[in-house]
PDB file of C-alpha atoms and ligand atoms in Angstrom:
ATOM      1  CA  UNK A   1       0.000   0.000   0.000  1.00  0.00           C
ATOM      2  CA  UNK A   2       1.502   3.125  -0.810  1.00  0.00           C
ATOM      3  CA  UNK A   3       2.681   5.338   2.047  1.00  0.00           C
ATOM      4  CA  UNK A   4       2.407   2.825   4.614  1.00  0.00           C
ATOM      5  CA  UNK A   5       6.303   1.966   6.120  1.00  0.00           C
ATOM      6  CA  UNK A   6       8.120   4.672   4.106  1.00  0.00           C
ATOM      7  CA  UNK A   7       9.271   6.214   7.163  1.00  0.00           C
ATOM      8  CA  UNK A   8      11.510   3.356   8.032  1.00  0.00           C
ATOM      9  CA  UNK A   9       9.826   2.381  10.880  1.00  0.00           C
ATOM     10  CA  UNK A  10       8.788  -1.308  10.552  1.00  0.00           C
ATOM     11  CA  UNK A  11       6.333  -1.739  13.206  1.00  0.00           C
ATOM     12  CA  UNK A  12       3.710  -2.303  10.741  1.00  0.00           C
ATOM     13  CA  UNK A  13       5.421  -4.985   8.638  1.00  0.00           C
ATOM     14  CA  UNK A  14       6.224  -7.083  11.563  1.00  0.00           C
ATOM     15  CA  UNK A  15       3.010  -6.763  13.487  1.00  0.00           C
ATOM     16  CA  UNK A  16      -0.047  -7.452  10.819  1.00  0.00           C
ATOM     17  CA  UNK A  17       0.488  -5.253   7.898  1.00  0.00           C
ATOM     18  CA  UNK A  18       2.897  -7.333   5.888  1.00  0.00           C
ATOM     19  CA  UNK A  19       2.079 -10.072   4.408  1.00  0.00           C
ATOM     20  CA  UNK A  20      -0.334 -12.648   5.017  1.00  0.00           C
ATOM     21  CA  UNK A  21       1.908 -14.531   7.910  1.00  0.00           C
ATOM     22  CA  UNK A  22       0.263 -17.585  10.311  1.00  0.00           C
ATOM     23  CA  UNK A  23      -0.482 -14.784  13.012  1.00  0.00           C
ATOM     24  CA  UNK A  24      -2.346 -12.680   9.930  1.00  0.00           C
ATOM     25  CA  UNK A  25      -4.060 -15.900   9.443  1.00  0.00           C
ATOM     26  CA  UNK A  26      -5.039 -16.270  13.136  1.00  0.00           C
ATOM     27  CA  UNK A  27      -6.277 -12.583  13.263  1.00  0.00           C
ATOM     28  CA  UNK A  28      -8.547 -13.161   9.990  1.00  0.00           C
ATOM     29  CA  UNK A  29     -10.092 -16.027  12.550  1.00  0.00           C
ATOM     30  CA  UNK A  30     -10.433 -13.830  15.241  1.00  0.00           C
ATOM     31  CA  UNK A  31      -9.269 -15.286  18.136  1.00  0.00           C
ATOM     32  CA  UNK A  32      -6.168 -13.898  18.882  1.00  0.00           C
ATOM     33  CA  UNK A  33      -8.275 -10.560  19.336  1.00  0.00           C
ATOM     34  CA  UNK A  34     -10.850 -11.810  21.582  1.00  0.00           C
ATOM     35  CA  UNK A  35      -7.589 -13.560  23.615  1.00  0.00           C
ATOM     36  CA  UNK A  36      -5.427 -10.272  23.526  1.00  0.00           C
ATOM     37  CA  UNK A  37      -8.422  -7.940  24.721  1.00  0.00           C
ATOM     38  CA  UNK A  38      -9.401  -9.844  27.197  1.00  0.00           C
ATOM     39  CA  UNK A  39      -5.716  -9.980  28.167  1.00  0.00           C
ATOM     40  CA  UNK A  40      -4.651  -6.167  27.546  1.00  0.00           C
ATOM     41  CA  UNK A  41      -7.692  -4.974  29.638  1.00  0.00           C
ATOM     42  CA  UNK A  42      -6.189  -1.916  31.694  1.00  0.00           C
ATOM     43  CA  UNK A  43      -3.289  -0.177  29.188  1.00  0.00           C
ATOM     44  CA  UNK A  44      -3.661   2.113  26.434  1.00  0.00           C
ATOM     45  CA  UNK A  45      -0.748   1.949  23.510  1.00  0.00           C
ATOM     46  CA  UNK A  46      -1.195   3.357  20.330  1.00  0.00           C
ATOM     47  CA  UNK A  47       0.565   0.585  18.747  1.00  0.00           C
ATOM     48  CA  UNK A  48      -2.139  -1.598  19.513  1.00  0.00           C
ATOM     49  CA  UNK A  49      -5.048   0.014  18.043  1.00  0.00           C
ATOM     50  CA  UNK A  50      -2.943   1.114  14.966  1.00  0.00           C
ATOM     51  CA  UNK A  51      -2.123  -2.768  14.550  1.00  0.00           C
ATOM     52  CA  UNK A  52      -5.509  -3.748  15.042  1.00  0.00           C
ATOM     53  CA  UNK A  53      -6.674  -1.346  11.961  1.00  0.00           C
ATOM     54  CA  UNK A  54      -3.957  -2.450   9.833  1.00  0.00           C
ATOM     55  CA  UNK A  55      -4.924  -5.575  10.168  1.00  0.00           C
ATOM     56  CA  UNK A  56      -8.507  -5.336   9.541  1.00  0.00           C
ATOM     57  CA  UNK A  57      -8.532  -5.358   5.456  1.00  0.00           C
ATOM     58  CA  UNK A  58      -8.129  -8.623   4.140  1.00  0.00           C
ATOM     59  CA  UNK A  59      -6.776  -9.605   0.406  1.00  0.00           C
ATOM     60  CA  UNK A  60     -10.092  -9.749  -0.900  1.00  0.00           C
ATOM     61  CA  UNK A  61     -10.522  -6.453   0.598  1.00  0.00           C
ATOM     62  CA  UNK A  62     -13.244  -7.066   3.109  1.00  0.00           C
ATOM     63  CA  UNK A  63     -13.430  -5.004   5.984  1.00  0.00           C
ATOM     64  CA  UNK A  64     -12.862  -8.044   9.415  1.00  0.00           C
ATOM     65  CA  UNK A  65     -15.342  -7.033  12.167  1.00  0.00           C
ATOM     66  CA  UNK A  66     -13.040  -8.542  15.381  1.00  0.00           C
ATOM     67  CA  UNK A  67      -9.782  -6.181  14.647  1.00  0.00           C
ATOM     68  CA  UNK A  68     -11.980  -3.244  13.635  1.00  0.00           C
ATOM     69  CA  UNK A  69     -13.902  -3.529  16.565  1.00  0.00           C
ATOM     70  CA  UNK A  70     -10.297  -4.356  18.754  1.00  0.00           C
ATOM     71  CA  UNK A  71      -9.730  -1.305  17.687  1.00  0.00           C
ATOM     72  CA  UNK A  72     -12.485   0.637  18.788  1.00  0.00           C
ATOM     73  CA  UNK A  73     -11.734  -1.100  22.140  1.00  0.00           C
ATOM     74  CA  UNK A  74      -8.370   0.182  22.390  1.00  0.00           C
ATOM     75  CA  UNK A  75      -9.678   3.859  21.482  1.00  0.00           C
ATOM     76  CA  UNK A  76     -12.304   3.802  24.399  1.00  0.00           C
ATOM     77  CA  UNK A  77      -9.420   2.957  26.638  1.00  0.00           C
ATOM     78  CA  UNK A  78      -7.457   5.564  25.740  1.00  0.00           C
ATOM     79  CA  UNK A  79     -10.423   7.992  26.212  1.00  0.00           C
ATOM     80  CA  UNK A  80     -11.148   6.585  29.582  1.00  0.00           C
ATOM     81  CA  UNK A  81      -7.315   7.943  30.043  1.00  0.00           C
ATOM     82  CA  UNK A  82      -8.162  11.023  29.866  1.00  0.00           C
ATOM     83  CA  UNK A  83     -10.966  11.582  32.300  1.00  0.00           C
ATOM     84  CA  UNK A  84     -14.556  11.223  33.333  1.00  0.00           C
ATOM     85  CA  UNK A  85     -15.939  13.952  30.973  1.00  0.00           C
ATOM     86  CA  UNK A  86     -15.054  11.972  28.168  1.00  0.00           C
ATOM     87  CA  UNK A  87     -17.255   8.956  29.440  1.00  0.00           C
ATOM     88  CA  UNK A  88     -20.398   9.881  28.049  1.00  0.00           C
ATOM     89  CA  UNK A  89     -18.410   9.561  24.437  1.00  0.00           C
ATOM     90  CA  UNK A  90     -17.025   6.194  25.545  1.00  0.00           C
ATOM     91  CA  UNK A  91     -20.369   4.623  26.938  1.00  0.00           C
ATOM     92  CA  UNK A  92     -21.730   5.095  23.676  1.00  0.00           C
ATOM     93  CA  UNK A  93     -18.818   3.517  21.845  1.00  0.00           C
ATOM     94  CA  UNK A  94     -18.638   0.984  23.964  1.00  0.00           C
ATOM     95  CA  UNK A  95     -22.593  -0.177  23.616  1.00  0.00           C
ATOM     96  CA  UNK A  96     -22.145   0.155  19.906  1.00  0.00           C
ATOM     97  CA  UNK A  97     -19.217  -2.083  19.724  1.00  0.00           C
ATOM     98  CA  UNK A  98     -21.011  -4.664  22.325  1.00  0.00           C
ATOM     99  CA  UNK A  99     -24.034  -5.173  19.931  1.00  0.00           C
ATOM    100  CA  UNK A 100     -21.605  -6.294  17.422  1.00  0.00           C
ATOM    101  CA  UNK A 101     -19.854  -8.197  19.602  1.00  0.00           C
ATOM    102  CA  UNK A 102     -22.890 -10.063  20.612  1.00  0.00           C
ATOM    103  CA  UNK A 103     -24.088 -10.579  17.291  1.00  0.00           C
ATOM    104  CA  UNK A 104     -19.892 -12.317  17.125  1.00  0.00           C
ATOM    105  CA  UNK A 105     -21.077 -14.115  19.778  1.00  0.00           C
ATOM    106  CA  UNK A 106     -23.928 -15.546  18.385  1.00  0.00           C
ATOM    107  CA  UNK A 107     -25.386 -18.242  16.411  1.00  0.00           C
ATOM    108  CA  UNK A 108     -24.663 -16.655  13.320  1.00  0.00           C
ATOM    109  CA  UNK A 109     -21.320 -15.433  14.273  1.00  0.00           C
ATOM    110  CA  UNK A 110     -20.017 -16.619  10.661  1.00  0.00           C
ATOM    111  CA  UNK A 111     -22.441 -13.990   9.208  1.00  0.00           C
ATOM    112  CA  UNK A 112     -20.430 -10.930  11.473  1.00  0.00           C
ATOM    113  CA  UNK A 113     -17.381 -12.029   9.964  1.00  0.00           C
ATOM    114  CA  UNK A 114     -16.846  -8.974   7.758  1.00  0.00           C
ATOM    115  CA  UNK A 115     -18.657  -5.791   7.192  1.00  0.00           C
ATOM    116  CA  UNK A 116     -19.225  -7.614   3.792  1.00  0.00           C
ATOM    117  CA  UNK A 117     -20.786 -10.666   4.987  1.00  0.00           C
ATOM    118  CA  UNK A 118     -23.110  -8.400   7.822  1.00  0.00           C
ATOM    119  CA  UNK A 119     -24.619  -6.273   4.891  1.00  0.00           C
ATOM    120  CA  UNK A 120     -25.139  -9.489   2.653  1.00  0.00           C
ATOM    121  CA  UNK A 121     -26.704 -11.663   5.694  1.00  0.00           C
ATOM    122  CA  UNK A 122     -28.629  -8.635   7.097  1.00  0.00           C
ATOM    123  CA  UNK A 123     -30.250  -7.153   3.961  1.00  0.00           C
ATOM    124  CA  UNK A 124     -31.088 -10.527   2.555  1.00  0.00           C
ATOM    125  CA  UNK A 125     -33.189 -11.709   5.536  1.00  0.00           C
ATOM    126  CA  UNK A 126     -34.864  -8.087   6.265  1.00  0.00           C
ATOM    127  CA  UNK A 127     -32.375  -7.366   9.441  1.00  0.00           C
ATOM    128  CA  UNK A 128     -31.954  -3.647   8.335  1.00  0.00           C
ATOM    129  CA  UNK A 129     -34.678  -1.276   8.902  1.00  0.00           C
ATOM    130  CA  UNK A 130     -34.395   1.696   6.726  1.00  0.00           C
ATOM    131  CA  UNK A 131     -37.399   3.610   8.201  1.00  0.00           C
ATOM    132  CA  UNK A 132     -36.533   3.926  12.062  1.00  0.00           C
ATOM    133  CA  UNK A 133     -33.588   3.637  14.727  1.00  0.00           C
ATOM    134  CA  UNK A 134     -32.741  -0.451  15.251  1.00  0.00           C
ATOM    135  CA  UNK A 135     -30.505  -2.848  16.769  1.00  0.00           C
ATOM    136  CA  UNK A 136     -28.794  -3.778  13.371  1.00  0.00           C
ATOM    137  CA  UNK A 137     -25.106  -4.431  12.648  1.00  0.00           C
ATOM    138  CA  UNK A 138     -25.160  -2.185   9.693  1.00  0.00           C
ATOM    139  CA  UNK A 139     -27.082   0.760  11.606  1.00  0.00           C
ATOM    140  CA  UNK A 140     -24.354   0.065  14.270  1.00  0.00           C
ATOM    141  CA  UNK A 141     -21.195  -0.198  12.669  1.00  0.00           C
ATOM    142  CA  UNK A 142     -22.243   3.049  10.334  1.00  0.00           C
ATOM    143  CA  UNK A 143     -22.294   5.196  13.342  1.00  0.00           C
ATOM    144  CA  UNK A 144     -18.877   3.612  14.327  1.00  0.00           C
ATOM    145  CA  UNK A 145     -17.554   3.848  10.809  1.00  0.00           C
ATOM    146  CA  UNK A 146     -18.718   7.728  10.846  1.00  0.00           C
ATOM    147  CA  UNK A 147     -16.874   8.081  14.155  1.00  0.00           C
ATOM    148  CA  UNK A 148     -13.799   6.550  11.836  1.00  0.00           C
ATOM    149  CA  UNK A 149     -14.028   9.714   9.659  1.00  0.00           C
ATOM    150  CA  UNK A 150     -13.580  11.574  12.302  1.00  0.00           C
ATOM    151  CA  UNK A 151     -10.557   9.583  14.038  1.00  0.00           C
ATOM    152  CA  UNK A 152      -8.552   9.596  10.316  1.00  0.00           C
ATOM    153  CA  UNK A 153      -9.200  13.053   9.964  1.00  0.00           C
ATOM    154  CA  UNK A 154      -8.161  13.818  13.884  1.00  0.00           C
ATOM    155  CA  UNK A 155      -5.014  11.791  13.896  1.00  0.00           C
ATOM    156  CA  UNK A 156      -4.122  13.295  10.700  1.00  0.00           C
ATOM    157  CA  UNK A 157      -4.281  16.967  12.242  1.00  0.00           C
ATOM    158  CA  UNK A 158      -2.612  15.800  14.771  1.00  0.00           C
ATOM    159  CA  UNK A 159       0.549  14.336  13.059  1.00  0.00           C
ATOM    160  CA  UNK A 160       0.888  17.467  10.816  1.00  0.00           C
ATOM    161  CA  UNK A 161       0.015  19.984  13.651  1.00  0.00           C
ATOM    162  CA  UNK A 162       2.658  22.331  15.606  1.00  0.00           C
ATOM    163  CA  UNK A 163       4.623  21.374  18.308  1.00  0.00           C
ATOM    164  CA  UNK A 164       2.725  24.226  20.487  1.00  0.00           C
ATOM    165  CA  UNK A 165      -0.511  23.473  18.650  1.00  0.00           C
ATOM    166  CA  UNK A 166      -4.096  23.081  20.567  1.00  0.00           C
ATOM    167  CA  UNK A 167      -5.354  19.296  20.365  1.00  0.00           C
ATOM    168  CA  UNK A 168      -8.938  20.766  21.624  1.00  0.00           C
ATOM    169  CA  UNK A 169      -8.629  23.239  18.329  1.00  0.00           C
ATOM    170  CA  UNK A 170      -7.694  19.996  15.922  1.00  0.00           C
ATOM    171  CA  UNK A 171     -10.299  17.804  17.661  1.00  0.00           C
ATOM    172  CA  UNK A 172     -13.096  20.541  17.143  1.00  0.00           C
ATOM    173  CA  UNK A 173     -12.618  21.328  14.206  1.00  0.00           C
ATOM    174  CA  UNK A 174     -12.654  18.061  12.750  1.00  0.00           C
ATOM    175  CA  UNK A 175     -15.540  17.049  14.535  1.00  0.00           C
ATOM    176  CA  UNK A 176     -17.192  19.731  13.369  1.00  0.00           C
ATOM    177  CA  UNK A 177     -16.467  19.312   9.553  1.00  0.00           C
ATOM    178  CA  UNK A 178     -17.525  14.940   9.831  1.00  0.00           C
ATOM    179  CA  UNK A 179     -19.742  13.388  13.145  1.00  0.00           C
ATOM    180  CA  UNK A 180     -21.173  16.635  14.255  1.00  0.00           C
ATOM    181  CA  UNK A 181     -23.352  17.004  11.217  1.00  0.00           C
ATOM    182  CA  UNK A 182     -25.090  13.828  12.824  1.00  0.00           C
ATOM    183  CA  UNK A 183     -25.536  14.677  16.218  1.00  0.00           C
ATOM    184  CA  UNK A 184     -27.936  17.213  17.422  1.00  0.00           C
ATOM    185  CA  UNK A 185     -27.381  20.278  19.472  1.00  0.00           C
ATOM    186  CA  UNK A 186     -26.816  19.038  23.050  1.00  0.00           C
ATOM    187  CA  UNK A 187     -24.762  16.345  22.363  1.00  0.00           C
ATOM    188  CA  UNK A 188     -22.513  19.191  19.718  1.00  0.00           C
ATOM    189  CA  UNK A 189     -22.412  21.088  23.026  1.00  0.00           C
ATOM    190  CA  UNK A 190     -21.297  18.196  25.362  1.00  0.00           C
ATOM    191  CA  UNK A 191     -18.386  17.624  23.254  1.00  0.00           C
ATOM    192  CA  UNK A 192     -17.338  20.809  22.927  1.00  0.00           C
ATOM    193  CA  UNK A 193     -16.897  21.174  26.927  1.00  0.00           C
ATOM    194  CA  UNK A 194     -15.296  17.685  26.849  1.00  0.00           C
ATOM    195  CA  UNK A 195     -12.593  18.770  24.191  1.00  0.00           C
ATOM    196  CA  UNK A 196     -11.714  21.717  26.406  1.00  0.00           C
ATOM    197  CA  UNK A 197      -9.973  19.474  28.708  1.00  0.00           C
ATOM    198  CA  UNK A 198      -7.594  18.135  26.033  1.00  0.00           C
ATOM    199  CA  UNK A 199      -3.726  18.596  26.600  1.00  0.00           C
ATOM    200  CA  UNK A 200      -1.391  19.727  24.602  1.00  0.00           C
ATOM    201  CA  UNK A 201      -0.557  18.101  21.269  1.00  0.00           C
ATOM    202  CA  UNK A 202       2.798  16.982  22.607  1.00  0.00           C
ATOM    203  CA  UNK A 203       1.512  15.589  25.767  1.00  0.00           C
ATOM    204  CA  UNK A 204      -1.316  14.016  23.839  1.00  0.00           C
ATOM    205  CA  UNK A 205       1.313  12.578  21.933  1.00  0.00           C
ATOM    206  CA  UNK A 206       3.048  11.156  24.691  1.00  0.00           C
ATOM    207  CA  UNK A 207       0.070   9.693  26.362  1.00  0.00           C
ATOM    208  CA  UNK A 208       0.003   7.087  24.008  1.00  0.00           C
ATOM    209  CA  UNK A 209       2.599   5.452  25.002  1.00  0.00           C
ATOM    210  CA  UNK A 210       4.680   4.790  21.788  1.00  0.00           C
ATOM    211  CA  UNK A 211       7.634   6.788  22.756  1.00  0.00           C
ATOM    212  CA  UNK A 212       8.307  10.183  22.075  1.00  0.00           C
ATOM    213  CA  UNK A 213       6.071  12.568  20.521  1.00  0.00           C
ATOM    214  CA  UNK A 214       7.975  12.263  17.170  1.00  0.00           C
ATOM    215  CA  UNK A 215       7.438   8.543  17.159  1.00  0.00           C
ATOM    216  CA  UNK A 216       4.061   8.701  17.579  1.00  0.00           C
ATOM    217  CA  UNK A 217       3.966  10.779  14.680  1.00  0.00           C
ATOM    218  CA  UNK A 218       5.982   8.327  12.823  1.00  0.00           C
ATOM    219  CA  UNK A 219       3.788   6.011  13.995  1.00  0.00           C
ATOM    220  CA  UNK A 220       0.716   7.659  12.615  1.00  0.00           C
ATOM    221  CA  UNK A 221       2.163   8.176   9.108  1.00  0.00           C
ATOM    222  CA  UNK A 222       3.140   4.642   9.158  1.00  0.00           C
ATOM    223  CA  UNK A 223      -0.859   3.888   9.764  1.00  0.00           C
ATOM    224  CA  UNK A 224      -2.943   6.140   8.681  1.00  0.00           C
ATOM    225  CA  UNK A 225      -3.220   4.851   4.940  1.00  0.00           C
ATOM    226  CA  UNK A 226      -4.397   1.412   6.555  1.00  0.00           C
ATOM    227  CA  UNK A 227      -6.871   3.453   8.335  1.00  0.00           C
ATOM    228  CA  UNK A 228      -8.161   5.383   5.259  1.00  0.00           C
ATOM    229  CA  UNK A 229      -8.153   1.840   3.382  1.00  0.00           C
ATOM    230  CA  UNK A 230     -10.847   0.870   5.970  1.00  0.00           C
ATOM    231  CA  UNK A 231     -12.735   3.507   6.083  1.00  0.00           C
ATOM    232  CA  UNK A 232     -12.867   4.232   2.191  1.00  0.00           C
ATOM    233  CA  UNK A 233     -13.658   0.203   1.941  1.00  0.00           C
ATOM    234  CA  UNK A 234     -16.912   0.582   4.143  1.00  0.00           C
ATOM    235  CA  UNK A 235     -18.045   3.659   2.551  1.00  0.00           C
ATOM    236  CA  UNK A 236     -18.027   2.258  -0.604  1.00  0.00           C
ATOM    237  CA  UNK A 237     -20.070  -0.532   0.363  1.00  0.00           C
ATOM    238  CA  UNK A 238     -22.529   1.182   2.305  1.00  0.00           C
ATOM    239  CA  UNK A 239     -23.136   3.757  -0.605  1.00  0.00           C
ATOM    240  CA  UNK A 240     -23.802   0.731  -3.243  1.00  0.00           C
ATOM    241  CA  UNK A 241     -26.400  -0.767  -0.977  1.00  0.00           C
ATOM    242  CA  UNK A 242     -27.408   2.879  -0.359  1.00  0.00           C
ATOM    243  CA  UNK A 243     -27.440   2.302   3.517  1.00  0.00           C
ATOM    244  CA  UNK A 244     -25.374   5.632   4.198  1.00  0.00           C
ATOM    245  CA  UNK A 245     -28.317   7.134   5.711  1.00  0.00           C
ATOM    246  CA  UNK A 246     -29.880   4.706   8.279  1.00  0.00           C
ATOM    247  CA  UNK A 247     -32.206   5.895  10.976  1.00  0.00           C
TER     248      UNK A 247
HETATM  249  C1  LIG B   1      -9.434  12.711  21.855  1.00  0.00           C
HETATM  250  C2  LIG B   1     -10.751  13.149  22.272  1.00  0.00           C
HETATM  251  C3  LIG B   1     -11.840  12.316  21.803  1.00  0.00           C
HETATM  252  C4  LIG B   1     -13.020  13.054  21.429  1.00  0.00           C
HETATM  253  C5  LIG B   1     -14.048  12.209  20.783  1.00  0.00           C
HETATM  254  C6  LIG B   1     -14.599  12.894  19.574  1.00  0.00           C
HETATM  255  C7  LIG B   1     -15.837  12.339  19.077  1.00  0.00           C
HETATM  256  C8  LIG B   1     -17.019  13.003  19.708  1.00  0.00           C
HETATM  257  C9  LIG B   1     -18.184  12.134  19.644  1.00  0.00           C
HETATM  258  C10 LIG B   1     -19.300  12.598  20.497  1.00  0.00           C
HETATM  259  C11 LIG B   1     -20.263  11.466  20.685  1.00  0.00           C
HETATM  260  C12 LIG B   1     -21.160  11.709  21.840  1.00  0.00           C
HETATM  261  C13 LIG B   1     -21.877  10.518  22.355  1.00  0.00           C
HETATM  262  C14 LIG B   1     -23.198  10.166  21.728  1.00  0.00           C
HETATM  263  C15 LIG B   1     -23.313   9.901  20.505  1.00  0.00           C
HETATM  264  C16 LIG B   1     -24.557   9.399  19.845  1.00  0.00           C
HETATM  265  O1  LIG B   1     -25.608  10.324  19.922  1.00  0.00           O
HETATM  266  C17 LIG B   1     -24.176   9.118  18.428  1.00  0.00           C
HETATM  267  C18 LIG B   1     -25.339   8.622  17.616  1.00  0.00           C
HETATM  268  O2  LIG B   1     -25.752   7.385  18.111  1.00  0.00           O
HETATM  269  P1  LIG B   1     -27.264   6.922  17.915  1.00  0.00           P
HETATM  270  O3  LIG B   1     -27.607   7.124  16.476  1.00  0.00           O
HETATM  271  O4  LIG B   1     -27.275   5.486  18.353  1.00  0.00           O
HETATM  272  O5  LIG B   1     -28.098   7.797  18.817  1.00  0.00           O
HETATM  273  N1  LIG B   1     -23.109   8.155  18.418  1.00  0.00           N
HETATM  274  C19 LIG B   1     -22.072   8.266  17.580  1.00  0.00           C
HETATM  275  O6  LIG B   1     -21.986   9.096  16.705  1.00  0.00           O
HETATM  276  C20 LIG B   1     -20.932   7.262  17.748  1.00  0.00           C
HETATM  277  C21 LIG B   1     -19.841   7.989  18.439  1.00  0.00           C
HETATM  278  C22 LIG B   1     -18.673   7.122  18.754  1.00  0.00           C
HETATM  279  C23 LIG B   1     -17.554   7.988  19.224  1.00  0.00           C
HETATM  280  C24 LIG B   1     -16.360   7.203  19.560  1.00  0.00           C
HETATM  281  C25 LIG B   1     -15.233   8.134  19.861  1.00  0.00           C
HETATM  282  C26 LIG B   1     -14.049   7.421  20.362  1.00  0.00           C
HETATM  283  C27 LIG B   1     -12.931   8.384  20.456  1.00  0.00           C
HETATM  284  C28 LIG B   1     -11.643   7.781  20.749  1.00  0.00           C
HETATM  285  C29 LIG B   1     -10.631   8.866  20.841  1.00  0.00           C
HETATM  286  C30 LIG B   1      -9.303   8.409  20.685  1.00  0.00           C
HETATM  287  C31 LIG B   1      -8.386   9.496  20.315  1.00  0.00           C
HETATM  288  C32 LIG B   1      -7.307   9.071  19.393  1.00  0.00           C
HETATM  289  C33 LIG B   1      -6.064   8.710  20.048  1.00  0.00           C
HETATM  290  C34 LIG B   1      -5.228   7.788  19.330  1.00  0.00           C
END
């Protein structure tokens, strides 16, 4: 993919963007997520969640559901990090990514495989409902994969930013151009006071525990095409089954 490990920093390669090694293999099975979470419950690195994106396209370019929701899982526990007034963000993540999970834990867990295989299972047997607000997988994951946008768009203001620059300023003003224009006015506000208590960009950078504040820029540049690839992968698919706008 281009872009991805021109920096020199091979991270990526060795831990699940390369290619498709016996550990690759185990991660398209998803077990060695469900282990590791369950494992890596309390810490928040980077690394992690970036190597749970990268690893979430597979060569027939489906989108996996058990590393992209790994790491959403990761994400929430680096917003738990940084305080309580974040938790009303992370609540909802988290009961987003639990009604996928369940449906992974279910009887038709082969069906939640990829975002692929959840559209084809759940339009075919009338799972989605296009009129109001439902449980569905595709309903779900959309509002994850719009909280994506927001996260590529985020990271990527924060790798190019200033040393000195505001992460409250980036993280406004690219929730305002991508998620806000789905949320009404009190949750728009709620975020907005929650943002205010957002360090610095370097100590930001540092709180993810990757190593300097360079690295984790390195870091970033390393995985943000992997993100992109995901995101640009389920947005496509939603738009040909025209389920971009679900209640
Ligand atoms: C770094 C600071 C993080 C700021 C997070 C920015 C995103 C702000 C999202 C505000 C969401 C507020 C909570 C409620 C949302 C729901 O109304 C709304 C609609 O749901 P519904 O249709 O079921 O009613 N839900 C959503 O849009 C899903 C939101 C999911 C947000 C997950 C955000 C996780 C953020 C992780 C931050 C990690 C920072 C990156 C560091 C490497």
């Amino acid at each position: 993919m281009a872009g991805a490990g021109a920096s020199g920093v091979d991270w990526l390669r060795r831990e699940g963007a390369g290619q498709q090694s016996g550990r690759r293999k185990q991660l398209a099975e998803g077990s060695l997520w469900r282990f590791n979470m369950a494992e890596g419950a309390e810490t928040f690195s980077l690394r992690e969640v970036l190597v749970a994106f990268t690893a979430c396209v597979s060569e027939q370019r489906e989108v996996r559901v058990d590393p992209y929701l790994a790491g959403w899982k990761g994400l929430v526990r680096f917003l738990n990090c940084l305080g309580t007034i974040f938790s009303f963000i992370s609540k909802d993540a988290v009961t987003k990514i639990e009604i996928i999970e369940n449906y992974r834990n279910s009887d038709q867990r082969e069906k939640y495989l990829t975002v692929q295989s959840m559209v084809e299972y759940e339009l075919a047997n009338g799972l989605v409902d296009l009129q109001k607000r439902s449980d569905s997988g595709c309903r779900t994951l959309l509002r994850l994969h719009r909280a994506l946008h927001w996260l590529q768009m985020f990271l990527e203001g924060l790798r190019t930013g200033k040393d000195n620059s505001k992460t409250s300023v980036i993280c406004s003003e690219t929730y305002n151009a991508s998620l806000a224009n789905y949320h009404p006015w009190i949750i728009r506000k709620a975020a907005g006071v929650a943002f205010c208590a957002l360090p610095t960009r370097n100590t930001f950078l540092e709180t993810m525990n990757v190593g300097t504040a360079e690295e984790a820029v390195a870091m970033l540049g390393d995985a943000l095409p992997y993100i992109c690839e995901v995101y640009k992968i389920t947005e496509e698919l939603y738009a040909q089954h025209k389920l971009l706008d679900l209640p």
